[in-house]
Coordinates of C-alpha atoms in Angstrom, one line a residue:
Chain A
M1 CA 126.6 203.1 62.9
S2 CA 126.0 204.4 59.5
A3 CA 129.6 205.6 59.4
L4 CA 130.5 201.9 58.9
V5 CA 129.5 202.0 55.4
P6 CA 131.3 204.2 53.1
Q7 CA 128.8 205.2 50.5
A8 CA 125.7 203.0 49.7
L9 CA 126.0 201.6 46.3
S10 CA 123.3 201.1 43.6
I11 CA 123.4 198.1 41.5
R12 CA 122.0 197.5 38.0
L13 CA 121.7 194.3 36.1
Q14 CA 121.0 194.7 32.3
G15 CA 120.0 191.8 30.2
C16 CA 121.7 189.2 32.4
A17 CA 121.0 185.7 31.4
K18 CA 122.9 182.7 32.5
T19 CA 123.4 179.3 30.7
F20 CA 125.7 176.9 32.3
R21 CA 128.2 174.9 30.4
D22 CA 126.0 171.9 30.4
G23 CA 123.4 173.8 28.6
T24 CA 121.2 174.3 31.7
R25 CA 119.4 177.7 31.4
A26 CA 119.6 179.0 35.1
L27 CA 118.3 182.5 34.4
E28 CA 116.4 184.1 31.7
S29 CA 117.4 187.5 30.7
L30 CA 117.0 189.7 33.7
D31 CA 116.8 193.6 34.1
L32 CA 117.0 194.8 37.7
S33 CA 118.0 197.9 39.6
I34 CA 118.6 198.0 43.3
S35 CA 118.7 201.5 44.7
A36 CA 121.4 202.7 47.2
G37 CA 120.8 201.4 50.8
E38 CA 117.9 199.2 49.7
T39 CA 117.4 195.6 51.1
L40 CA 116.4 193.5 48.2
V41 CA 115.2 189.9 48.8
L42 CA 115.4 187.2 46.0
L43 CA 112.7 184.8 46.9
G44 CA 111.8 181.5 45.3
P45 CA 112.0 177.6 45.4
S46 CA 115.3 175.8 44.9
G47 CA 116.4 176.1 41.2
C48 CA 114.6 179.3 40.5
G49 CA 117.7 181.3 39.7
K50 CA 117.9 183.4 42.8
T51 CA 121.4 182.1 43.9
T52 CA 122.6 182.4 40.2
T53 CA 121.4 186.1 40.3
L54 CA 123.3 186.7 43.5
R55 CA 126.5 185.2 42.1
L56 CA 126.2 187.3 39.1
I57 CA 126.1 190.3 41.3
A58 CA 129.0 189.0 43.4
G59 CA 131.2 188.4 40.3
L60 CA 131.3 184.7 41.0
E61 CA 129.6 184.0 37.7
Q62 CA 129.7 185.8 34.5
P63 CA 126.4 186.5 32.6
D64 CA 125.9 185.2 29.1
A65 CA 127.1 187.5 26.2
G66 CA 125.3 190.7 26.3
G67 CA 124.4 190.9 30.0
K68 CA 126.0 193.8 32.1
V69 CA 126.4 194.5 35.7
F70 CA 126.7 198.1 36.9
F71 CA 127.8 199.3 40.4
D72 CA 126.6 202.8 40.4
D73 CA 127.5 203.9 36.9
T74 CA 130.6 201.6 36.6
D75 CA 130.4 198.5 34.4
V76 CA 131.8 195.7 36.6
T77 CA 130.7 192.8 34.3
T78 CA 134.3 191.7 33.7
L79 CA 135.5 192.2 37.2
G80 CA 135.9 189.1 39.4
I81 CA 134.7 189.0 42.9
E82 CA 138.1 190.1 44.2
A83 CA 137.6 193.5 42.7
R84 CA 134.0 194.2 43.6
K85 CA 134.5 195.1 47.2
I86 CA 131.3 193.4 48.3
G87 CA 130.7 191.4 51.6
M88 CA 129.5 188.0 51.2
V89 CA 127.7 185.6 53.7
F90 CA 127.1 182.0 52.8
Q91 CA 124.6 179.5 54.0
S92 CA 127.5 177.1 55.1
Y93 CA 129.1 180.1 56.8
A94 CA 132.4 179.4 54.9
L95 CA 134.5 180.4 57.9
F96 CA 138.2 179.4 57.8
P97 CA 138.5 176.5 60.1
N98 CA 142.2 177.0 60.6
M99 CA 141.8 180.5 62.1
T100 CA 140.2 181.7 65.3
V101 CA 137.0 184.0 65.4
A102 CA 139.1 187.1 65.6
Q103 CA 141.4 186.0 62.7
N104 CA 138.4 185.2 60.7
V105 CA 136.9 188.6 61.3
G106 CA 140.2 190.3 60.5
Y107 CA 140.9 188.3 57.3
G108 CA 139.7 190.9 54.9
L109 CA 141.6 193.6 56.8
R110 CA 144.8 191.6 56.5
I111 CA 144.4 191.2 52.9
L112 CA 143.8 195.0 52.7
K113 CA 147.2 195.3 54.5
M114 CA 145.7 197.5 57.3
P115 CA 148.0 198.3 60.0
K116 CA 147.9 195.8 62.9
T117 CA 146.7 198.1 65.6
E118 CA 143.8 199.5 63.3
Q119 CA 142.9 195.9 62.6
Q120 CA 142.7 195.1 66.2
V121 CA 140.4 198.1 66.8
R122 CA 138.2 197.2 63.9
I123 CA 138.0 193.5 64.8
R124 CA 136.9 194.5 68.4
E125 CA 134.3 196.9 67.1
M126 CA 132.8 194.2 64.8
L127 CA 132.9 191.6 67.6
A128 CA 131.2 194.1 69.8
M129 CA 128.5 194.9 67.1
M130 CA 127.7 191.2 66.8
R131 CA 127.9 190.7 70.5
I132 CA 130.5 187.9 70.3
E133 CA 133.4 189.6 72.1
A134 CA 133.8 186.6 74.4
L135 CA 134.4 184.3 71.4
A136 CA 137.3 186.2 69.9
D137 CA 140.0 183.4 70.6
R138 CA 137.7 180.4 70.0
R139 CA 138.2 178.0 67.1
I140 CA 135.4 177.7 64.6
D141 CA 134.6 174.1 65.5
Q142 CA 133.9 175.3 69.0
L143 CA 131.0 177.5 67.9
S144 CA 127.3 176.9 67.5
G145 CA 125.5 177.6 64.2
G146 CA 124.1 180.9 65.4
Q147 CA 127.5 182.0 66.7
R148 CA 129.2 181.1 63.3
Q149 CA 126.6 183.1 61.5
R150 CA 127.4 186.2 63.7
V151 CA 131.1 185.7 62.9
A152 CA 130.3 185.4 59.2
L153 CA 128.4 188.6 59.3
A154 CA 131.2 190.5 61.4
R155 CA 133.8 189.2 58.8
A156 CA 131.8 190.4 55.8
L157 CA 131.0 193.7 57.3
A158 CA 134.7 194.3 58.8
V159 CA 136.0 195.6 55.4
R160 CA 133.1 198.0 55.2
P161 CA 131.9 196.6 51.9
Q162 CA 130.0 198.6 49.3
A163 CA 127.2 196.0 49.4
L164 CA 126.3 193.0 51.4
L165 CA 125.2 189.7 49.7
L166 CA 123.6 187.0 51.8
D167 CA 123.0 183.6 50.5
E168 CA 120.3 181.8 52.6
P169 CA 122.3 183.0 55.7
L170 CA 119.6 181.5 58.2
T171 CA 118.5 178.3 56.4
A172 CA 120.9 176.0 58.4
L173 CA 119.7 177.2 61.8
D174 CA 116.9 175.9 63.8
A175 CA 113.5 177.9 63.8
R176 CA 113.8 179.7 67.0
L177 CA 117.4 180.9 66.3
R178 CA 116.3 181.7 62.8
D179 CA 113.6 184.1 64.1
A180 CA 115.9 185.7 66.6
L181 CA 118.7 186.4 64.1
R182 CA 116.3 187.6 61.5
V183 CA 115.2 190.4 63.8
E184 CA 118.7 191.1 64.6
I185 CA 119.9 191.2 60.9
N186 CA 116.9 193.3 60.2
Q187 CA 118.0 196.0 62.7
L188 CA 121.6 195.7 61.7
L189 CA 120.8 196.4 57.9
R190 CA 118.5 199.3 58.8
S191 CA 121.1 200.9 61.1
L192 CA 123.9 200.4 58.5
G193 CA 122.0 201.5 55.5
I194 CA 124.0 199.2 53.4
T195 CA 122.8 198.1 50.0
T196 CA 121.8 194.5 50.8
I197 CA 120.9 191.5 48.5
Y198 CA 119.4 188.6 50.4
V199 CA 118.6 185.2 48.9
T200 CA 116.1 182.9 50.6
H201 CA 113.4 180.3 50.0
D202 CA 111.7 181.3 53.3
Q203 CA 108.8 183.7 52.6
A204 CA 108.5 184.8 56.3
E205 CA 112.1 185.8 56.1
A206 CA 111.6 187.8 52.8
M207 CA 108.6 189.6 54.1
A208 CA 110.4 190.7 57.4
L209 CA 113.6 191.8 55.8
G210 CA 113.0 193.1 52.3
D211 CA 112.3 196.6 51.2
R212 CA 111.3 194.9 48.0
I213 CA 111.0 191.2 47.2
I214 CA 111.7 189.7 43.8
V215 CA 109.7 186.3 43.5
M216 CA 111.4 184.0 41.0
S217 CA 110.6 180.7 39.5
H218 CA 112.2 178.6 36.8
G219 CA 114.9 181.3 36.0
R220 CA 112.2 184.1 35.5
V221 CA 111.0 187.0 37.7
E222 CA 107.4 186.3 38.6
Q223 CA 106.9 189.6 40.4
I224 CA 108.9 192.6 41.9
G225 CA 107.3 194.5 44.7
T226 CA 107.2 195.5 48.4
P227 CA 106.2 192.7 50.7
R228 CA 102.7 194.2 51.0
E229 CA 102.3 194.4 47.3
I230 CA 103.5 190.8 46.9
Y231 CA 101.2 189.6 49.6
H232 CA 98.0 191.5 48.7
Q233 CA 98.2 191.8 44.9
P234 CA 100.1 188.8 43.6
G235 CA 101.0 189.2 40.1
S236 CA 100.6 185.5 39.0
A237 CA 99.1 182.4 40.3
F238 CA 102.7 181.2 41.2
V239 CA 103.3 184.2 43.5
A240 CA 99.7 183.7 44.8
N241 CA 100.4 180.2 45.9
F242 CA 104.0 180.6 46.9
I243 CA 103.5 183.4 49.4
G244 CA 101.2 182.5 52.3
S245 CA 98.2 180.2 52.0
M246 CA 95.7 181.1 49.4
N247 CA 92.1 179.8 48.8
Q248 CA 90.7 179.4 45.2
L249 CA 87.1 179.1 44.0
R250 CA 86.0 178.7 40.5
G251 CA 82.8 180.1 39.2
V252 CA 81.2 182.7 37.1
V253 CA 80.4 186.4 37.4
T254 CA 76.7 187.0 37.6
P255 CA 74.5 190.2 38.4
Q256 CA 74.4 188.9 42.0
G257 CA 78.2 188.6 42.3
F258 CA 80.6 185.7 41.8
T259 CA 78.7 182.6 41.9
C260 CA 80.3 179.3 42.8
S261 CA 79.3 175.9 43.9
A262 CA 79.3 177.0 47.7
G263 CA 77.4 180.2 47.3
C264 CA 77.9 183.7 46.0
L265 CA 80.6 186.2 46.7
N266 CA 80.3 190.0 46.9
W267 CA 81.9 190.8 43.5
D268 CA 81.5 194.2 41.9
R269 CA 84.5 194.5 39.8
S270 CA 84.1 194.6 36.0
G271 CA 85.4 192.0 33.7
V272 CA 85.3 188.2 33.5
A273 CA 86.6 186.1 36.3
E274 CA 86.7 182.4 36.1
R275 CA 88.3 182.0 39.6
V276 CA 88.7 184.2 42.7
L277 CA 91.5 184.0 45.3
F278 CA 91.3 185.0 48.9
R279 CA 93.5 184.4 52.0
P280 CA 92.3 182.4 55.0
E281 CA 92.5 185.4 57.2
D282 CA 89.9 187.2 55.0
V283 CA 87.4 184.6 55.7
S284 CA 85.1 185.1 58.7
I285 CA 82.8 182.5 60.2
V286 CA 79.2 183.7 60.6
T287 CA 76.6 182.1 62.8
S288 CA 73.5 181.9 60.5
S289 CA 72.9 181.2 56.8
E290 CA 71.2 184.5 56.6
F291 CA 74.5 186.5 56.5
A292 CA 76.4 183.7 54.8
E293 CA 78.1 184.0 51.3
L294 CA 79.6 180.6 51.4
T295 CA 78.5 177.3 52.9
G296 CA 80.8 174.3 53.5
V297 CA 81.4 171.3 55.7
V298 CA 84.4 171.1 58.0
K299 CA 86.6 168.3 56.8
A300 CA 89.7 168.6 59.1
S301 CA 90.9 170.7 61.9
F302 CA 94.5 171.5 63.1
F303 CA 95.3 173.1 66.3
M304 CA 98.1 175.6 65.7
G305 CA 98.4 177.1 69.2
D306 CA 97.3 180.7 68.6
H307 CA 94.4 179.6 66.2
T308 CA 92.7 176.6 64.7
R309 CA 93.2 175.9 61.0
L310 CA 90.0 174.3 59.3
L311 CA 89.8 172.7 56.0
V312 CA 86.5 173.3 54.6
D313 CA 84.9 171.3 51.7
V314 CA 82.9 173.8 49.6
G315 CA 82.3 171.4 46.6
D316 CA 85.3 172.8 44.7
E317 CA 88.3 170.7 43.6
A318 CA 90.3 171.6 46.7
P319 CA 88.9 172.6 50.2
I320 CA 89.4 176.1 51.4
T321 CA 91.4 177.0 54.5
V322 CA 89.7 179.0 57.2
L323 CA 91.1 180.4 60.5
D324 CA 89.1 179.6 63.6
D325 CA 89.2 180.2 67.3
A326 CA 91.8 178.5 69.3
R327 CA 89.9 177.6 72.3
C328 CA 86.4 176.5 70.9
P329 CA 86.8 175.6 67.3
Q330 CA 84.1 174.1 65.0
A331 CA 83.8 170.4 65.0
V332 CA 84.8 168.2 62.1
G333 CA 81.7 167.4 60.0
Q334 CA 79.8 170.5 61.1
K335 CA 78.2 172.8 58.5
L336 CA 80.0 176.1 58.2
Y337 CA 78.7 179.5 57.1
M338 CA 81.2 182.0 55.9
R339 CA 81.7 185.5 54.5
V340 CA 84.8 186.7 52.6
A341 CA 86.0 190.4 53.1
P342 CA 85.3 192.2 49.7
L343 CA 88.9 193.7 49.7
G344 CA 90.5 190.3 50.2
L345 CA 89.1 189.0 47.0
M346 CA 91.5 188.9 43.9
S347 CA 91.4 187.4 40.5
I348 CA 94.5 186.6 38.4
Chain B
M1 CA 138.1 148.6 79.2
I2 CA 141.0 146.4 79.6
Y3 CA 139.6 144.0 77.0
M4 CA 139.4 147.0 74.4
F5 CA 143.0 147.8 75.0
L6 CA 144.2 144.1 74.6
P7 CA 143.9 144.0 70.6
A8 CA 145.9 147.3 70.3
A9 CA 148.5 146.0 72.8
A10 CA 148.9 142.7 71.1
F11 CA 149.2 144.4 67.7
F12 CA 151.8 146.9 69.1
S13 CA 153.7 144.2 70.9
A14 CA 153.8 142.0 67.9
F15 CA 154.6 144.5 65.2
F16 CA 156.7 147.2 67.1
I17 CA 157.8 146.5 70.7
L18 CA 158.9 143.0 70.5
P19 CA 160.9 143.2 67.2
M20 CA 162.5 146.5 68.2
C21 CA 163.6 145.1 71.5
R22 CA 165.0 142.0 69.9
L23 CA 166.9 144.0 67.4
F24 CA 168.2 146.3 70.1
L25 CA 169.6 143.3 72.1
V26 CA 171.0 141.5 69.2
G27 CA 172.7 144.8 68.1
G28 CA 174.7 144.8 71.5
S29 CA 175.6 141.1 71.3
G30 CA 178.4 141.2 68.7
A31 CA 182.2 141.2 69.1
I32 CA 182.3 144.9 70.1
G33 CA 179.3 144.7 72.3
W34 CA 177.2 147.8 73.0
R35 CA 179.8 149.9 71.2
A36 CA 178.1 148.8 67.9
Y37 CA 175.7 151.7 68.6
S38 CA 178.4 154.3 69.2
V39 CA 180.4 153.1 66.2
I40 CA 177.4 154.2 64.0
V41 CA 178.2 157.9 64.9
T42 CA 182.0 157.5 65.0
D43 CA 182.5 155.6 61.9
S44 CA 182.4 157.8 58.9
N45 CA 181.3 155.0 56.6
Y46 CA 178.1 154.3 58.8
F47 CA 177.5 157.8 59.6
N48 CA 177.7 159.2 56.1
A49 CA 175.3 156.4 55.0
L50 CA 172.9 157.6 57.7
L51 CA 173.1 161.2 56.5
A52 CA 172.8 160.1 52.9
T53 CA 169.8 158.0 53.7
F54 CA 168.0 160.8 55.5
G55 CA 169.0 163.3 53.0
V56 CA 167.5 161.4 50.1
A57 CA 164.3 160.7 52.0
L58 CA 163.9 164.3 53.0
A59 CA 164.5 165.5 49.4
T60 CA 162.2 162.9 48.0
T61 CA 159.4 163.9 50.5
V62 CA 159.6 167.6 49.9
T63 CA 159.7 167.1 46.1
T64 CA 156.9 164.6 46.0
L65 CA 154.7 166.7 48.2
L66 CA 155.3 169.6 46.0
I67 CA 154.7 167.9 42.6
G68 CA 152.0 165.6 44.2
G69 CA 150.1 168.6 45.7
L70 CA 150.1 170.6 42.5
V71 CA 149.1 167.7 40.3
G72 CA 146.5 166.3 42.8
V73 CA 144.7 169.6 43.0
F74 CA 144.9 170.1 39.2
L75 CA 143.5 166.6 38.6
Q76 CA 140.7 167.1 41.0
R77 CA 139.6 170.6 39.7
Y78 CA 139.9 170.3 35.9
R79 CA 138.1 168.0 33.6
F80 CA 139.8 167.3 30.3
P81 CA 139.7 164.6 27.7
G82 CA 142.0 161.5 28.9
R83 CA 141.6 162.6 32.5
S84 CA 140.0 159.2 33.7
F85 CA 142.6 157.2 31.7
L86 CA 145.4 159.2 33.4
M87 CA 143.9 158.6 36.9
A88 CA 143.7 154.9 36.0
I89 CA 147.3 154.5 34.9
I90 CA 148.6 156.8 37.8
T91 CA 149.1 153.8 40.1
L92 CA 151.4 152.0 37.6
P93 CA 154.7 152.8 39.3
M94 CA 153.4 151.3 42.5
A95 CA 153.2 147.9 40.9
F96 CA 156.9 147.8 39.9
P97 CA 159.5 146.3 42.1
G98 CA 162.2 148.6 43.1
V99 CA 164.6 146.9 40.8
V100 CA 162.5 147.7 37.9
I101 CA 162.3 151.5 38.9
G102 CA 166.1 151.3 39.3
F103 CA 166.4 149.8 35.9
M104 CA 164.3 152.6 34.5
V105 CA 166.4 155.4 36.1
I106 CA 169.5 153.6 34.5
M107 CA 167.7 153.7 31.1
L108 CA 167.1 157.3 31.7
A109 CA 170.3 158.5 33.3
G110 CA 172.8 155.6 33.2
R111 CA 175.9 155.3 30.9
Q112 CA 173.7 154.2 27.9
G113 CA 170.8 156.3 29.2
L114 CA 168.7 158.7 27.2
I115 CA 169.9 161.8 29.0
G116 CA 173.5 160.9 28.4
Q117 CA 172.9 160.4 24.7
I118 CA 171.0 163.7 24.4
S119 CA 173.9 165.5 26.2
M120 CA 176.5 163.9 23.9
A121 CA 174.4 164.8 20.8
L122 CA 174.3 168.3 21.9
G123 CA 178.1 168.3 22.1
G124 CA 178.6 168.2 25.8
D125 CA 179.8 165.5 28.0
R126 CA 177.9 162.3 28.6
L127 CA 175.6 163.2 31.5
V128 CA 175.4 160.2 34.0
F129 CA 173.7 160.6 37.4
A130 CA 171.7 157.4 37.8
Y131 CA 174.1 155.9 40.3
S132 CA 174.4 158.8 42.6
F133 CA 172.2 160.8 45.0
L134 CA 170.1 162.2 42.2
G135 CA 169.4 158.7 40.6
L136 CA 167.9 157.4 43.9
F137 CA 166.1 160.6 44.4
L138 CA 164.5 160.2 41.0
G139 CA 163.5 156.6 41.6
Y140 CA 162.0 157.3 44.9
V141 CA 160.0 160.2 43.6
Y142 CA 158.8 158.2 40.7
F143 CA 157.7 155.4 43.2
S144 CA 156.0 157.8 45.7
L145 CA 154.2 160.3 43.4
P146 CA 151.2 158.2 42.6
R147 CA 150.2 157.4 46.1
T148 CA 150.6 161.1 47.1
I149 CA 148.7 162.3 44.2
L150 CA 145.7 160.0 44.9
T151 CA 145.8 161.1 48.6
I152 CA 145.8 164.9 47.5
V153 CA 142.9 164.2 44.9
A154 CA 140.8 162.5 47.6
A155 CA 141.6 165.5 50.1
A156 CA 141.0 168.1 47.5
E157 CA 137.6 166.7 46.8
K158 CA 136.6 167.5 50.4
L159 CA 137.7 171.3 50.2
D160 CA 134.7 173.5 50.4
P161 CA 134.6 175.8 47.4
K162 CA 132.7 178.3 49.4
L163 CA 135.9 178.9 51.6
E164 CA 137.7 179.9 48.4
E165 CA 134.9 182.2 47.4
A166 CA 134.8 183.8 50.7
A167 CA 138.6 184.4 50.7
R168 CA 138.2 185.9 47.2
S169 CA 135.4 188.2 48.3
F170 CA 137.9 189.9 50.5
G171 CA 140.2 190.5 47.5
A172 CA 142.5 187.5 48.2
N173 CA 144.6 186.6 45.2
T174 CA 145.7 183.0 44.2
W175 CA 148.5 183.0 46.5
H176 CA 146.5 184.1 49.4
V177 CA 143.9 181.4 48.5
V178 CA 146.5 178.7 48.3
W179 CA 148.1 179.7 51.6
D180 CA 145.0 180.5 53.6
V181 CA 142.6 178.1 52.3
I182 CA 143.9 175.2 50.3
M183 CA 147.0 174.4 52.2
P184 CA 145.3 174.3 55.6
G185 CA 142.6 172.1 54.1
L186 CA 145.1 169.7 52.6
K187 CA 147.3 169.7 55.7
P188 CA 146.2 166.4 57.2
A189 CA 146.6 164.7 53.7
L190 CA 150.1 166.2 53.2
I191 CA 151.2 165.0 56.6
S192 CA 150.1 161.4 56.1
A193 CA 151.3 161.3 52.5
G194 CA 154.6 162.8 53.5
A195 CA 155.1 160.4 56.4
I196 CA 154.5 157.4 54.1
C197 CA 156.7 158.9 51.4
F198 CA 159.6 159.6 53.9
A199 CA 159.4 155.9 55.4
T200 CA 159.2 154.4 52.1
A201 CA 162.4 156.3 50.8
I202 CA 164.2 155.5 54.1
G203 CA 163.7 151.8 53.7
A204 CA 163.5 151.1 50.0
F205 CA 165.9 148.4 49.1
G206 CA 165.3 147.2 45.6
T207 CA 165.9 150.6 44.0
A208 CA 168.9 151.2 46.2
F209 CA 170.4 147.7 45.3
T210 CA 170.1 148.5 41.7
L211 CA 171.4 152.1 41.7
A212 CA 173.5 152.9 44.9
T213 CA 176.9 152.4 43.8
R214 CA 178.3 155.9 44.1
I215 CA 176.2 156.6 47.2
N216 CA 176.0 154.6 50.3
V217 CA 172.6 154.3 52.0
L218 CA 171.7 152.4 55.2
P219 CA 169.6 149.6 53.8
M220 CA 172.6 148.8 51.5
V221 CA 175.0 149.0 54.5
I222 CA 172.8 146.7 56.5
Y223 CA 172.6 144.2 53.7
T224 CA 176.4 144.3 53.2
E225 CA 177.0 143.7 56.9
F226 CA 174.4 141.0 57.0
T227 CA 175.3 138.9 54.0
L228 CA 178.9 139.7 53.1
S229 CA 180.5 140.3 56.5
A230 CA 178.1 138.1 58.5
N231 CA 178.2 140.9 61.1
I232 CA 174.7 140.3 62.4
A233 CA 175.1 142.4 65.4
M234 CA 176.1 145.5 63.5
A235 CA 173.2 144.9 61.0
A236 CA 170.9 144.8 63.9
A237 CA 172.2 147.9 65.5
L238 CA 172.0 149.8 62.3
S239 CA 168.5 148.6 61.6
F240 CA 167.4 149.6 65.2
V241 CA 168.8 153.0 64.7
L242 CA 167.3 153.3 61.2
G243 CA 163.9 152.4 62.7
A244 CA 164.1 154.7 65.7
L245 CA 165.4 157.7 63.8
T246 CA 162.6 157.4 61.3
W247 CA 160.0 157.1 64.1
I248 CA 161.3 160.2 65.8
V249 CA 161.4 162.2 62.5
L250 CA 157.8 161.3 61.7
A251 CA 156.7 162.1 65.3
L252 CA 158.4 165.5 65.1
A253 CA 156.7 166.3 61.8
R254 CA 153.4 165.4 63.2
S255 CA 153.7 167.6 66.3
A256 CA 155.2 170.5 64.3
A257 CA 152.4 170.4 62.0
G258 CA 150.1 171.1 65.1
N259 CA 146.5 170.2 65.6
T260 CA 145.4 168.5 62.3
V261 CA 141.9 168.0 63.7
A262 CA 141.3 171.8 63.6
A263 CA 142.3 172.1 60.0
A264 CA 140.1 169.2 58.9
A265 CA 137.0 170.4 60.7

């Protein structure tokens, strides 16, 4: 399969900022390098600059003066998308409605003036890879959303691009299909070894697909790291709250540990901390006050299927979230004793 | 079901079937009987008028779609000072009666016209083409352009810019983009604007009345048969043939253009 990709490309952005004509600053100056064969996910809420970054790499937008885009060691800043030899997949699929599935997949080959018989072979190969051979002669308006996205991927990969750019490719699909395609895209990207840049606002997608994730907000990079780093060592309050759920307690460091209104946490790190953060899965419920670090009262309880999610009032400004057993959860109004795994504690 | 069919049936009867039947019957009721219909083909006067009419209409449609398509897409894509003013005055020609448009063409290309004076000043002959094929053609294009441009602007707004970006990502040049993305997207609009343009040019009377002295077009022939020769049967036969042929041409154009639903999806 890796023969499908000529030679993985490394991409480098140097001082790339983007200001739109109406004066909107979409992207602050950004330096970024993507190594060959890496899958990089740009993650953030809408308007954070992730799509602008992708469009700069694609050549659909030009960076403000001074910004440069390199493919390997070649400066491609002034090249348009036509000359960058990248494959692009859009949220809206952007399939040509006047062509069949096979014609869509073969479009790039036709532009490259590949001989007809070779085109046929390549089209069949791509349709087989995406498991849509049966749809070859269908019109686009006869396809479901998931099928359209497979066609879009097949079309983008048919020309054996140097890199694959995906702009929220799964956002328009329903949850079940999204999960299934996410797994499939992940396997596809691993087997192809193609350099991929993937834009999404869905953190689960980012975690599952990315070798590295760039979390962005308001046109700035908040953090760059592997999914594990981003999740366990968030670099800013924004990242901490954007990725997964996060509990927050205010208090002071005392000789006993981190003391807050609900109790005292095992905190042996040096330095001052005014607030500590920890994830719901690092909280365990204990039966007696003897072993408890925190005490609270269950305010609300949500059955999630595989677990129960409790909101516990601990006298801080916001309740903390705790995961509980699915079958016999604590009742609302009940007093709750809790411990927090020391490794799960963070301060920012 | 039958009740839903009734309004449509009433509409088609009142506006198409009944008048066309009546015209057809009247056409065969004259001194030469049903031969009125064969005369249209055998009499060179009638037949040439028929050819000229369809020729002008076809040339007008093609030219209007070409100019209207380019201008429409341009106006939709680019924002420039004066654009909204231009969009507002673009419908102006539609408010003019055909006679006024004919008069404007005479002012441009008639014996005292601007083009004639310029060609004289440049030392050539006096260039006069207001009263021939070219004059009619100019008038019709002028009249049909606004409607075509507005239709194209509306259709171009619905084009998905992502389709163009996708095409360009494969290395498509401007020509590819126009041919593979923009034209298919505009096809339904081009067909409906072209049909209206064609039918208008076939039936336009005011402009023809003012201009058509060196060219004979069917509406003028029908008028002459009706008012000067009082040959009502011949006028009816010609009208029927004009209507029927126009309908056939439009139907052919529509089916040749294929499934417009697919292109619009």
